[in-house]
Each structure stands twice: as structure tokens, then as C-alpha cells.
mmCIF file of C-alpha atoms in Angstrom:
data_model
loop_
_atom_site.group_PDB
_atom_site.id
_atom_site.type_symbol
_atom_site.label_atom_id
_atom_site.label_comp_id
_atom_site.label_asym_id
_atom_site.label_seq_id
_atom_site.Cartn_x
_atom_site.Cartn_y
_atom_site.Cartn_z
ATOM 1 C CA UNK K 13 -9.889 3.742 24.657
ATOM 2 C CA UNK K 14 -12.414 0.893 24.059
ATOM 3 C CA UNK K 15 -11.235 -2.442 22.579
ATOM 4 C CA UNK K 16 -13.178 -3.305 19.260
ATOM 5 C CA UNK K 17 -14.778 -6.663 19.187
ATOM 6 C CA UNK K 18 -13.214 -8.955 16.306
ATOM 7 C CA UNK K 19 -16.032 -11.728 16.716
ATOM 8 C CA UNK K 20 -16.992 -12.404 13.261
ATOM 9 C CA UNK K 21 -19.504 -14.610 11.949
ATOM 10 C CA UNK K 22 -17.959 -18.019 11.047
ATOM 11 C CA UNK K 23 -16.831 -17.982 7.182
ATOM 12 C CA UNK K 24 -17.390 -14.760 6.440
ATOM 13 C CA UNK K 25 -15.447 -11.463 5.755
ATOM 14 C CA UNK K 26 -15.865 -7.676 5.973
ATOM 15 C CA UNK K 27 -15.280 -6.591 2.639
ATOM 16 C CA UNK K 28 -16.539 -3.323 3.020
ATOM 17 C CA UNK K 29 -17.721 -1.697 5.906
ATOM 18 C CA UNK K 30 -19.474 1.657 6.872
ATOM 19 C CA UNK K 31 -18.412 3.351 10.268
ATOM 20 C CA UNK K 32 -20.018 6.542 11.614
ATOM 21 C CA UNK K 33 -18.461 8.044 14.525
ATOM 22 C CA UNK K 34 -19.836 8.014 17.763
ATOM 23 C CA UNK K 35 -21.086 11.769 17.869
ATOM 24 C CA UNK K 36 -23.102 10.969 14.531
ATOM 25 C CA UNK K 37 -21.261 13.774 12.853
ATOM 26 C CA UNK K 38 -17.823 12.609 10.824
ATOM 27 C CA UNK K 39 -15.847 15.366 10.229
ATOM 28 C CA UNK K 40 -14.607 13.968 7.056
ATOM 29 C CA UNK K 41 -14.654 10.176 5.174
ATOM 30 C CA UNK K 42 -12.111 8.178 4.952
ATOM 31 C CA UNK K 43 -11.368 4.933 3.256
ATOM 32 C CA UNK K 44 -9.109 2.442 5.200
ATOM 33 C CA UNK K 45 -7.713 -0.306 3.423
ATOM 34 C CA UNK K 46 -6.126 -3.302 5.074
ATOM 35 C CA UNK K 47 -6.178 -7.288 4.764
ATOM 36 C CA UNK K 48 -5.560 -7.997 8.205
ATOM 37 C CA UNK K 49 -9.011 -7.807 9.758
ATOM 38 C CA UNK K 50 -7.656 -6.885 13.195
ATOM 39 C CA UNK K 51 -5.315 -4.271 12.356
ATOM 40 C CA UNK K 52 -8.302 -2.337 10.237
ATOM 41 C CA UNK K 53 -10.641 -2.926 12.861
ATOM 42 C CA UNK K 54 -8.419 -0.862 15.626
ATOM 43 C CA UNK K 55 -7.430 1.443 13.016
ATOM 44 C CA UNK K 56 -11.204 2.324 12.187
ATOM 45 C CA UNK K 57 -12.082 2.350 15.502
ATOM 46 C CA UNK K 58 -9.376 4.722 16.168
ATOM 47 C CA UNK K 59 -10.696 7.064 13.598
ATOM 48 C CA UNK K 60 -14.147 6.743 14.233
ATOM 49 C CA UNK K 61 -13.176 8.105 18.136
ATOM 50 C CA UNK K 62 -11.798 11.065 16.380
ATOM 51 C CA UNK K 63 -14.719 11.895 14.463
ATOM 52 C CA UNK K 64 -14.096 10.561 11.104
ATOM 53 C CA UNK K 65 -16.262 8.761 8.830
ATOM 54 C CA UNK K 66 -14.564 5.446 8.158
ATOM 55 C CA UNK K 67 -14.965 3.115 4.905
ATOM 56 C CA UNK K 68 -12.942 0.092 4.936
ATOM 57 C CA UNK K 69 -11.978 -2.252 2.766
ATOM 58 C CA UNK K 70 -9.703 -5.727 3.014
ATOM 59 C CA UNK K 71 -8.893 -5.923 -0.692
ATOM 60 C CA UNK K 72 -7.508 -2.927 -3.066
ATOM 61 C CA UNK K 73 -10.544 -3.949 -5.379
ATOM 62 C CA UNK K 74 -12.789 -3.403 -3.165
ATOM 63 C CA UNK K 75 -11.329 -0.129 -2.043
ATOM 64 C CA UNK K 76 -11.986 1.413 -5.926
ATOM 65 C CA UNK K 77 -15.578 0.432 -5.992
ATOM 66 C CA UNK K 78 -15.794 2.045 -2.222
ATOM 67 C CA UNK K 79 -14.386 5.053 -3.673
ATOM 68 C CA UNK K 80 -16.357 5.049 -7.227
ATOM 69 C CA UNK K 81 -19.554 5.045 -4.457
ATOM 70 C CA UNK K 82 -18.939 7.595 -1.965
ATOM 71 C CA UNK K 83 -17.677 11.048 -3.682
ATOM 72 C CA UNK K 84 -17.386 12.446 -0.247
ATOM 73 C CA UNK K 85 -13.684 10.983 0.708
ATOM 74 C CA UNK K 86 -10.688 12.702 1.054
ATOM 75 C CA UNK K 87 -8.334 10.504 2.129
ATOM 76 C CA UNK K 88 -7.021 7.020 1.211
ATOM 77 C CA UNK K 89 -5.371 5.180 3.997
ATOM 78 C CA UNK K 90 -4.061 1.945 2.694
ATOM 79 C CA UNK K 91 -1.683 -0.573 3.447
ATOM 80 C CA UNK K 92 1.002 -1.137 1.114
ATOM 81 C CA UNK K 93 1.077 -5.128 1.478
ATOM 82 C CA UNK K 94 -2.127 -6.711 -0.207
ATOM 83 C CA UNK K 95 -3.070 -10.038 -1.737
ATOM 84 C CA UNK K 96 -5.312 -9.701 -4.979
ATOM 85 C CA UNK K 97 -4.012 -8.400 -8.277
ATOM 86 C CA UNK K 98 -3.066 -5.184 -6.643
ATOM 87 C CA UNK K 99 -1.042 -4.045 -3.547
ATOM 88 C CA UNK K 100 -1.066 -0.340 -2.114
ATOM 89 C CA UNK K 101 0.772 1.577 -4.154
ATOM 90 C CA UNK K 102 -1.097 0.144 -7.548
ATOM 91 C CA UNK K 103 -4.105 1.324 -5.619
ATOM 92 C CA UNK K 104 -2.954 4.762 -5.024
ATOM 93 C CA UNK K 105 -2.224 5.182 -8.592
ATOM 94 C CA UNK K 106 -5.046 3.948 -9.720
ATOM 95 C CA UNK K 107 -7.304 6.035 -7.029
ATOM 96 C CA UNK K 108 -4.999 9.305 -8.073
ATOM 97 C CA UNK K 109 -5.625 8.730 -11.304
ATOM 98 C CA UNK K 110 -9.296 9.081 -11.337
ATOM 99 C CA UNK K 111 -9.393 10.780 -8.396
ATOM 100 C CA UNK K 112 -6.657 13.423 -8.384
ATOM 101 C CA UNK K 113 -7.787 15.196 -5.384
ATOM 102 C CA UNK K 114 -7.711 12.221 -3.496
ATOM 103 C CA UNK K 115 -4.952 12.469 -0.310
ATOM 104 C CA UNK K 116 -3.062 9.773 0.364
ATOM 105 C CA UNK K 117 -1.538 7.789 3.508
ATOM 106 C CA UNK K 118 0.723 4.392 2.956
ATOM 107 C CA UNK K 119 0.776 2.645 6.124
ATOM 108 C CA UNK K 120 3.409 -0.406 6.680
ATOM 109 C CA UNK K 121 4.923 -2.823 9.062
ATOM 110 C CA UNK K 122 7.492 -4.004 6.611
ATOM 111 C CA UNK K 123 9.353 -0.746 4.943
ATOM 112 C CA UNK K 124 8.537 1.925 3.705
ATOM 113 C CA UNK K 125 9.859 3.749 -0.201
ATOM 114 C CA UNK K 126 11.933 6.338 -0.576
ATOM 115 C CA UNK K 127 9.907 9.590 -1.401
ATOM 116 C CA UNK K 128 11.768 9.519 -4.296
ATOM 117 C CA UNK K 129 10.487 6.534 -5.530
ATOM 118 C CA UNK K 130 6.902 7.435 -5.847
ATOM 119 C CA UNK K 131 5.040 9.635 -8.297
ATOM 120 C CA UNK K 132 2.864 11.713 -6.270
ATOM 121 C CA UNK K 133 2.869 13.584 -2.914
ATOM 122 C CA UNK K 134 1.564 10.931 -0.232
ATOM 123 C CA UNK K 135 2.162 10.554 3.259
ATOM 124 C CA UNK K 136 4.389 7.225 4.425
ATOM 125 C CA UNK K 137 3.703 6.038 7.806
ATOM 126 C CA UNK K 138 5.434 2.976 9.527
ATOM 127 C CA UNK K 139 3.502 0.539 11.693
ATOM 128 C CA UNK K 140 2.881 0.542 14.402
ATOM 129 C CA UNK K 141 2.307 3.877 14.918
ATOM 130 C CA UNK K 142 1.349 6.494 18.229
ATOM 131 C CA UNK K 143 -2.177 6.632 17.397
ATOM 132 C CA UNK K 144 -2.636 10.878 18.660
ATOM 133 C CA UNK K 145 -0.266 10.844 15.946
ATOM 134 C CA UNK K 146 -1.838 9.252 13.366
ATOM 135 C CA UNK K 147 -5.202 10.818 13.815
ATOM 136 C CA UNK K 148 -3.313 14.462 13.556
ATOM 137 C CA UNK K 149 -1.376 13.194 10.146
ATOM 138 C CA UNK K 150 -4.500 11.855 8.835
ATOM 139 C CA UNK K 151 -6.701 15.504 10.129
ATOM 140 C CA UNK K 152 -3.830 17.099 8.351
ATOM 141 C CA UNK K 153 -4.566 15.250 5.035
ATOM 142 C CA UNK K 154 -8.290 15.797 5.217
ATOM 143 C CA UNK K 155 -7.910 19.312 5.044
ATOM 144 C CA UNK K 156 -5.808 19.406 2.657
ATOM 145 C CA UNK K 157 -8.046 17.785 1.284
ATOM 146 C CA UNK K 158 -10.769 20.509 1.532
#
């Protein structure tokens, strides 16, 4: 696999980023949301080499106006860790609340919740993770998602 560039141009930040896959046909959009610019970039580009259609966002903000944008998403890959006014799991509920059809994948290096703890079916996946694996838990979710 092909190690993404993380060159960036000095001072400035992806917000918000749209990544077609290498074939030119995504098999379905995602949005991926993560702070750490490297760990998003890999992540996308891990995607994107599966088929999918990758949005990302750094900021949980963002990630809502990404979504109000682009009715075509299915799933919501975000990390729960965030700065801003919201982490992951006030983006989820936010996102499931307008968009209840939306799947759902948490993604964390630092603990995960107890099922129990949350109030909708999501996936929780622990970083770092085997990425064969993660594409096939986040294919899974997509068409669900269908």
C-alpha cells in the first residue's frame, strides 16, 4: 500500500476534504472525522483504496456541515477524542438525530464505552486497528446502510 503524503502548506489546515477513489467509482461516501491530520490522512487513504468515497473532517463542526451538504453518506466514522465544543459521541448524537439512517463507527486509541452506555446501535473500534479489517466493518455498515 502507498504512503500518503502529509506535506501541507505552511499554516494551514484541511478542514474538509473530498477524496474519490482511485477507480473513479466510490462504492459508497463516507465521512471520516479525526483531529490528528496524519491518522485521517492514512485512514482516508485506506478507504479510498477500497473504493469508498471519503469526506473528512478535523473538527465535529465541520463534520455536520459536511453531512448537511452531501445527502449521499452512509456512514460516520469519527473519533471519539475532539477539541471544539463537541467530541465524538456529541457528534453522533447530533448526526443520528437529524440523520437517523446515518451508520455509525467510533474509532479510539484511548478506550472505548461500554455498549451499554450509548443510546444507539454503533460500531466501537479500538486504534490501531488491522486495516482488511476495518475496511470489511466499515463495507458492513455501508450496506446496512442501503
Amino acid at each position: 500500500m502507498k504512503q500518503p503524503s502529509f506535506a501541507e502548506p505552511a499554516g494551514r489546515e484541511r478542514d474538509y476534504e473530498r477524496v474519490i477513489s482511485m477507480s473513479g467509482q466510490a462504492q459508497h461516501t463516507v465521512v471520516l472525522v479525526d483531529d490528528d491530520n496524519d491518522v485521517r490522512a492514512i485512514t482516508a487513504d485506506i478507504l479510498e483504496e477500497a473504493g469508498f468515497n471519503v469526506l473528512q473532517a478535523a473538527r465535529a463542526e465541520t463534520a455536520l456541515d459536511v453531512l448537511a451538504t452531501n445527502e449521499d453518506v452512509k456512514v460516520l466514522i469519527t473519533d471519539v477524542r475532539m477539541p471544539g465544543t463537541m467530541n465524538g459521541y456529541d457528534l453522533a448524537l447530533k448526526a443520528r438525530e437529524r440523520w437517523p439512517a446515518l451508520e455509525i463507527m467510533f474509532v479510539s486509541g484511548f478506550g472505548l464505552p461500554d455498549r451499554h452506555q450509548l443510546y444507539f446501535d454503533c460500531l466501537l473500534v479500538s486504534k490501531p486497528f488491522n486495516p482488511d479489517d476495518f475496511v470489511t466493518k466499515v463495507r458492513g455498515l455501508a450496506e446496512r446502510a442501503v
